[in-house]
Coordinates of C-alpha atoms in Angstrom, one line a residue:
X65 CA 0.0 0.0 0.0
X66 CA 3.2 2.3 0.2
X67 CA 4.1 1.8 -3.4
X68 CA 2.7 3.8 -5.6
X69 CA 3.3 4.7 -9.6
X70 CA 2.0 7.8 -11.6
X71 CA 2.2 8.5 -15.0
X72 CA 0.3 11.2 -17.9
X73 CA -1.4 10.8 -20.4
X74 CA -3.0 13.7 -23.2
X75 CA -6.7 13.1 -23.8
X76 CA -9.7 15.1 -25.1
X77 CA -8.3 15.1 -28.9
X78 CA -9.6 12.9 -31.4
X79 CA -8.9 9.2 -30.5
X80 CA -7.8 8.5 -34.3
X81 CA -8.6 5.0 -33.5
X82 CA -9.6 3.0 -36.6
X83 CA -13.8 1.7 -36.6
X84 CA -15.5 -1.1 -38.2
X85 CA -19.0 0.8 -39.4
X86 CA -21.9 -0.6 -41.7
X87 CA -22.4 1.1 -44.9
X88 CA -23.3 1.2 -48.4
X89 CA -22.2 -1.5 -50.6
X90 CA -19.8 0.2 -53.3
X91 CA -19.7 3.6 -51.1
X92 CA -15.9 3.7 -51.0
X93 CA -15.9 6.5 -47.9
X94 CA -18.3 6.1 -44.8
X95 CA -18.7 9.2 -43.1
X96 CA -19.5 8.8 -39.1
X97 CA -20.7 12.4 -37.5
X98 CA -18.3 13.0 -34.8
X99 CA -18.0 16.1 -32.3
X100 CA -14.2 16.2 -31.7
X101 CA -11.5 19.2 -31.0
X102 CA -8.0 18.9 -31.4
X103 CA -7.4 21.3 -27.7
X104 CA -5.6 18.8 -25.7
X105 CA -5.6 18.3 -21.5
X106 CA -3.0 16.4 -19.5
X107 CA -4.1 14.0 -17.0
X108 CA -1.8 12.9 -14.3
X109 CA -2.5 9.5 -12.6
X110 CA -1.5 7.9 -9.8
X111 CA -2.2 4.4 -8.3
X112 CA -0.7 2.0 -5.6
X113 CA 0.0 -1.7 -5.7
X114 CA -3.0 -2.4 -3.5
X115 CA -5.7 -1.1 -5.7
X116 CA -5.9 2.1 -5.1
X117 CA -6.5 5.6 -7.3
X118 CA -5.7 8.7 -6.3
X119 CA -7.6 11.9 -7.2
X120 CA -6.6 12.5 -10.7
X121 CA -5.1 15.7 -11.6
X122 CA -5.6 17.4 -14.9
X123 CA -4.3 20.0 -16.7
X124 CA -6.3 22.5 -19.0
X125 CA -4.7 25.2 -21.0
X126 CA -6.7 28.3 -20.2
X127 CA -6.4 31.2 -17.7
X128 CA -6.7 31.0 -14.1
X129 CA -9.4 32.5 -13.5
X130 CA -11.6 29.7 -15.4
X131 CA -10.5 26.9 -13.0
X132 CA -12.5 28.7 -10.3
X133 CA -15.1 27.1 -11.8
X134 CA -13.3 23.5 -10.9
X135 CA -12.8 24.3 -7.2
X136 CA -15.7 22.4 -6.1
X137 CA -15.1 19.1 -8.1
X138 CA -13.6 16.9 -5.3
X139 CA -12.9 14.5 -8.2
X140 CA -10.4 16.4 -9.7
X141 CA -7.7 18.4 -9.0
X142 CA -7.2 21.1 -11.7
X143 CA -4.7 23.7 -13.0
X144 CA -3.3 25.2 -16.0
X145 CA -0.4 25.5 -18.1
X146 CA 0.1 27.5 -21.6
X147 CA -0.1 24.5 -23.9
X148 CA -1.7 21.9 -21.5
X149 CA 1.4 20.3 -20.4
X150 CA 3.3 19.3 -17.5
X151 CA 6.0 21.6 -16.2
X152 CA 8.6 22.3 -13.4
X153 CA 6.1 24.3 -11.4
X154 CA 3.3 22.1 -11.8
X155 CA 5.2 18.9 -10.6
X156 CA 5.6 20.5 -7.4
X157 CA 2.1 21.7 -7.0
X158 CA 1.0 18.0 -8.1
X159 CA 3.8 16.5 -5.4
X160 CA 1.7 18.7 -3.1
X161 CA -1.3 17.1 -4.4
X162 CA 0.2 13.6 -4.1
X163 CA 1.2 14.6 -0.4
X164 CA -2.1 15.3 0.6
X165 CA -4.1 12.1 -1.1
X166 CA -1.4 10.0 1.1
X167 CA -0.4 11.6 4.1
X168 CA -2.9 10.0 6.3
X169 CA -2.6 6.5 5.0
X170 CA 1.1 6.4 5.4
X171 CA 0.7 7.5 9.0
X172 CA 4.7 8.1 9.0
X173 CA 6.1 5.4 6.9
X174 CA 8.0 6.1 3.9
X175 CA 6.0 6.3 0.7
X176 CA 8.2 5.2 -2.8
X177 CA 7.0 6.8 -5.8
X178 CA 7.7 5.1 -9.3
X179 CA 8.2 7.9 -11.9
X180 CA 9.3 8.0 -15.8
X181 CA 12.3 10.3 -17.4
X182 CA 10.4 13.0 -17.5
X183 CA 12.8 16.1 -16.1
X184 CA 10.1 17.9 -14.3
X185 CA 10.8 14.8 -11.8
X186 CA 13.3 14.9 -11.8
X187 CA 14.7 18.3 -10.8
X188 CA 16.8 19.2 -7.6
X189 CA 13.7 20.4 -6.0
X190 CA 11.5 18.3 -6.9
X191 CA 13.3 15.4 -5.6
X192 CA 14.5 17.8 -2.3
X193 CA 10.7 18.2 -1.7
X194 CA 10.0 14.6 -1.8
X195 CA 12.6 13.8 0.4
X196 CA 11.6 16.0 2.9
X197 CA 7.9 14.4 3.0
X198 CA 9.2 10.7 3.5
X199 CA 8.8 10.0 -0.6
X200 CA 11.3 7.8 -2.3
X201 CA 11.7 8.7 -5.7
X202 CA 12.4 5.9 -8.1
X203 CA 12.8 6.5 -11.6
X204 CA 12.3 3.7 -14.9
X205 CA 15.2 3.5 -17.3
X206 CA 15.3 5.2 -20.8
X207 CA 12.7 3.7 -23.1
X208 CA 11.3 0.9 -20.4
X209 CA 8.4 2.4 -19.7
X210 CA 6.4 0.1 -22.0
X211 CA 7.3 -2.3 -20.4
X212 CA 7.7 -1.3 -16.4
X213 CA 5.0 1.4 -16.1
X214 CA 2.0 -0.3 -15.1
X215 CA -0.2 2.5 -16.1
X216 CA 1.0 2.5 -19.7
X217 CA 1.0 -1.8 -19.7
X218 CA -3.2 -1.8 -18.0
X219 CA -4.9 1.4 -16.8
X220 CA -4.1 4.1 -20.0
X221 CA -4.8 1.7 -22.6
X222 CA -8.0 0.2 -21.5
X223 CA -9.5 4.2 -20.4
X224 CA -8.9 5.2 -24.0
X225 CA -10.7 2.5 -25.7
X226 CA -13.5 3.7 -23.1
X227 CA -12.9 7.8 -23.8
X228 CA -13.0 6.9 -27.6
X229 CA -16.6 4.7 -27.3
X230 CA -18.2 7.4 -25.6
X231 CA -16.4 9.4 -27.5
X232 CA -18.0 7.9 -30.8
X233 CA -21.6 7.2 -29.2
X234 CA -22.2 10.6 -28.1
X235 CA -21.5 11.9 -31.8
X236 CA -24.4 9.6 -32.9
X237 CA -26.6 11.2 -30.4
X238 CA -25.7 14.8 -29.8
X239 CA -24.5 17.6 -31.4
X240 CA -23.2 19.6 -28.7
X241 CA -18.8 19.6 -28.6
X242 CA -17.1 18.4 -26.0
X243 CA -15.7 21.4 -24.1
X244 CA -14.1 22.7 -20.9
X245 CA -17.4 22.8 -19.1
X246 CA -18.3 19.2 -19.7
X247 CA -14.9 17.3 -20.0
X248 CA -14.4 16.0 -16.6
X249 CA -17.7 15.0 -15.8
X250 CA -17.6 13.0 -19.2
X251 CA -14.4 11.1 -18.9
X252 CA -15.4 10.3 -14.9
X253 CA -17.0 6.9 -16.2
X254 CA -14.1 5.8 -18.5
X255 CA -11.7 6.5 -15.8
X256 CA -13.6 4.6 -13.3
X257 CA -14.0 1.9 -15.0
X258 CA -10.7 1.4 -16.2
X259 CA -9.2 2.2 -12.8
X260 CA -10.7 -0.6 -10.7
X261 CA -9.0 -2.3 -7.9
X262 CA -8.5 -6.1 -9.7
X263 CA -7.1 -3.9 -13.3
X264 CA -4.6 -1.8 -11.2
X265 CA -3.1 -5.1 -9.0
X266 CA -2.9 -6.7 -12.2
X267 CA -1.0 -4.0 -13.6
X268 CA 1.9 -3.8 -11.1
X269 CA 1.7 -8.3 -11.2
X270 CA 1.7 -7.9 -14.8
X271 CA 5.1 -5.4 -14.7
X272 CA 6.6 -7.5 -11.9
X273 CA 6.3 -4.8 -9.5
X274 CA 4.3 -5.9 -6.7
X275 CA 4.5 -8.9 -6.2
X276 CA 8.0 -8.4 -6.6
X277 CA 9.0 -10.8 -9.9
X278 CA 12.0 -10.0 -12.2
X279 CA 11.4 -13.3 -14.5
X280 CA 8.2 -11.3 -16.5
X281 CA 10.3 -9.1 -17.8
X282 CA 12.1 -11.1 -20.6
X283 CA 15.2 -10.2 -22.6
X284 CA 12.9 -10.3 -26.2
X285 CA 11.0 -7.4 -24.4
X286 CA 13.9 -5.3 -23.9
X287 CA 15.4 -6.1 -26.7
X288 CA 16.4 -3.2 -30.1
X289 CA 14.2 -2.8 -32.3
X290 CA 14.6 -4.6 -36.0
X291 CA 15.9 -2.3 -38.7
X292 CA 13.1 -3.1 -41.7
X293 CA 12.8 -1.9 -45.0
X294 CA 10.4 -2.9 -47.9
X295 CA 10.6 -1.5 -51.6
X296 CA 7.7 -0.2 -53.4
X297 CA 7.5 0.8 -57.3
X298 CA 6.2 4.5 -58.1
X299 CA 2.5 3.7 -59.8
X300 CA 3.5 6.1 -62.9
X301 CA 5.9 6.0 -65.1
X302 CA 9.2 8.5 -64.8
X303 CA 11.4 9.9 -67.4
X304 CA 15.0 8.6 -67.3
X305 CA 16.6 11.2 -64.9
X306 CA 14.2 10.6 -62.3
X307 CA 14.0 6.8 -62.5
X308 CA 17.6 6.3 -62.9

């Protein structure tokens, strides 16, 4: 219950996911009505070994004086960056946020964080801060994360097949956007049902975290990827400079 991981992922953009659909036979091109925007939010998630989700944090990029009109969501925590994205600042205030979701389990004890590359968490202060609230920070090597990050190997993947269904069902049934005023009370189902207690356990089992199990991660998983190539002719015909 002491080891936790956290990890972001963007959302609110299209889901460019490809769809099976029903259409007309010989109609090349089925068009599906879809209320998308490509403005993008970052949402920060953190889970422990025994089950447990955190209040998620999320980032919009607007001005602060629109997320007083988040304050009173106690399932979110919410703030703001220029372009949606994590920074320096914001990994402190989300430490702070991460303080106060565990302080009263851990009672005392020692808390140890699992973390990707990303430099925000890895700056002096960030890392002074933790130390000074009783959180280990341990960090994944360069390119593991697929592989060691149980929120990228269970919980991300299975919330944005859920995003983009609702996603896709709502265009068939409404016209209005999604938007701002309506984003986190639409992805609150996805998330909780992706987030349940069995799908996170099995996510640290599954990355050999807890229980502790070095074996699932094999060498073929680790291993460089395979330089591939395939050659392809130019459907038209070139004169002799070009094709030579």
């Amino acid at each position: 219950e002491m080891i936790f991981g956290m990890d972001e992922t963007c959302g609110w953009g299209d889901t460019a996911e490809r769809q099976k659909v029903i259409g007309a036979t010989g109609k090349r091109v089925q068009v599906s009505q879809r209320n998308i925007t490509r403005e993008s939010t970052t949402l920060i998630v953190s889970v422990s070994a025994d089950g447990k989700v955190l209040r998620p944090y999320c980032i919009f990029k607007v001005c602060i004086l629109f997320l007083l009109h988040f304050i009173s969501n106690s399932h979110f925590r919410v703030n703001c960056s220029p372009n949606a994205y994590t920074s320096d600042d914001i990994a402190l205030d989300w430490l702070d946020h991460f303080e106060n979701e565990t302080k009263e389990l851990a009672n005392g004890r020692k808390r140890l964080l699992l973390l990707d590359g990303h430099r925000s968490h890895h700056t002096w202060d960030f890392l002074q801060k933790a130390r000074s609230l009783g959180i280990i920070c341990l960090g994944y090597p360069p390119h593991t994360t697929h592989v060691l990050q149980c929120l990228d190997v269970v919980g991300f993947s299975q919330f944005k097949r859920g995003w983009a269904s609702l996603l896709f069902s709502r265009g068939q049934t409404s016209t209005a956007p999604v938007s701002k005023d309506n984003y986190l009370h639409l992805i609150e189902g996805p998330f909780l049902k992706a987030f349940t207690p069995s799908n996170i356990k099995a996510g640290f089992k599954k990355t050999g975290v807890c229980p502790f199990n070095s074996t699932v991660v094999t060498p073929s998983m680790m291993a460089p990827s395979i330089a591939n190539s395939a050659n392809a002719l130019f459907p038209m015909p070139q004169t002799s400079p070009v094709r030579a």
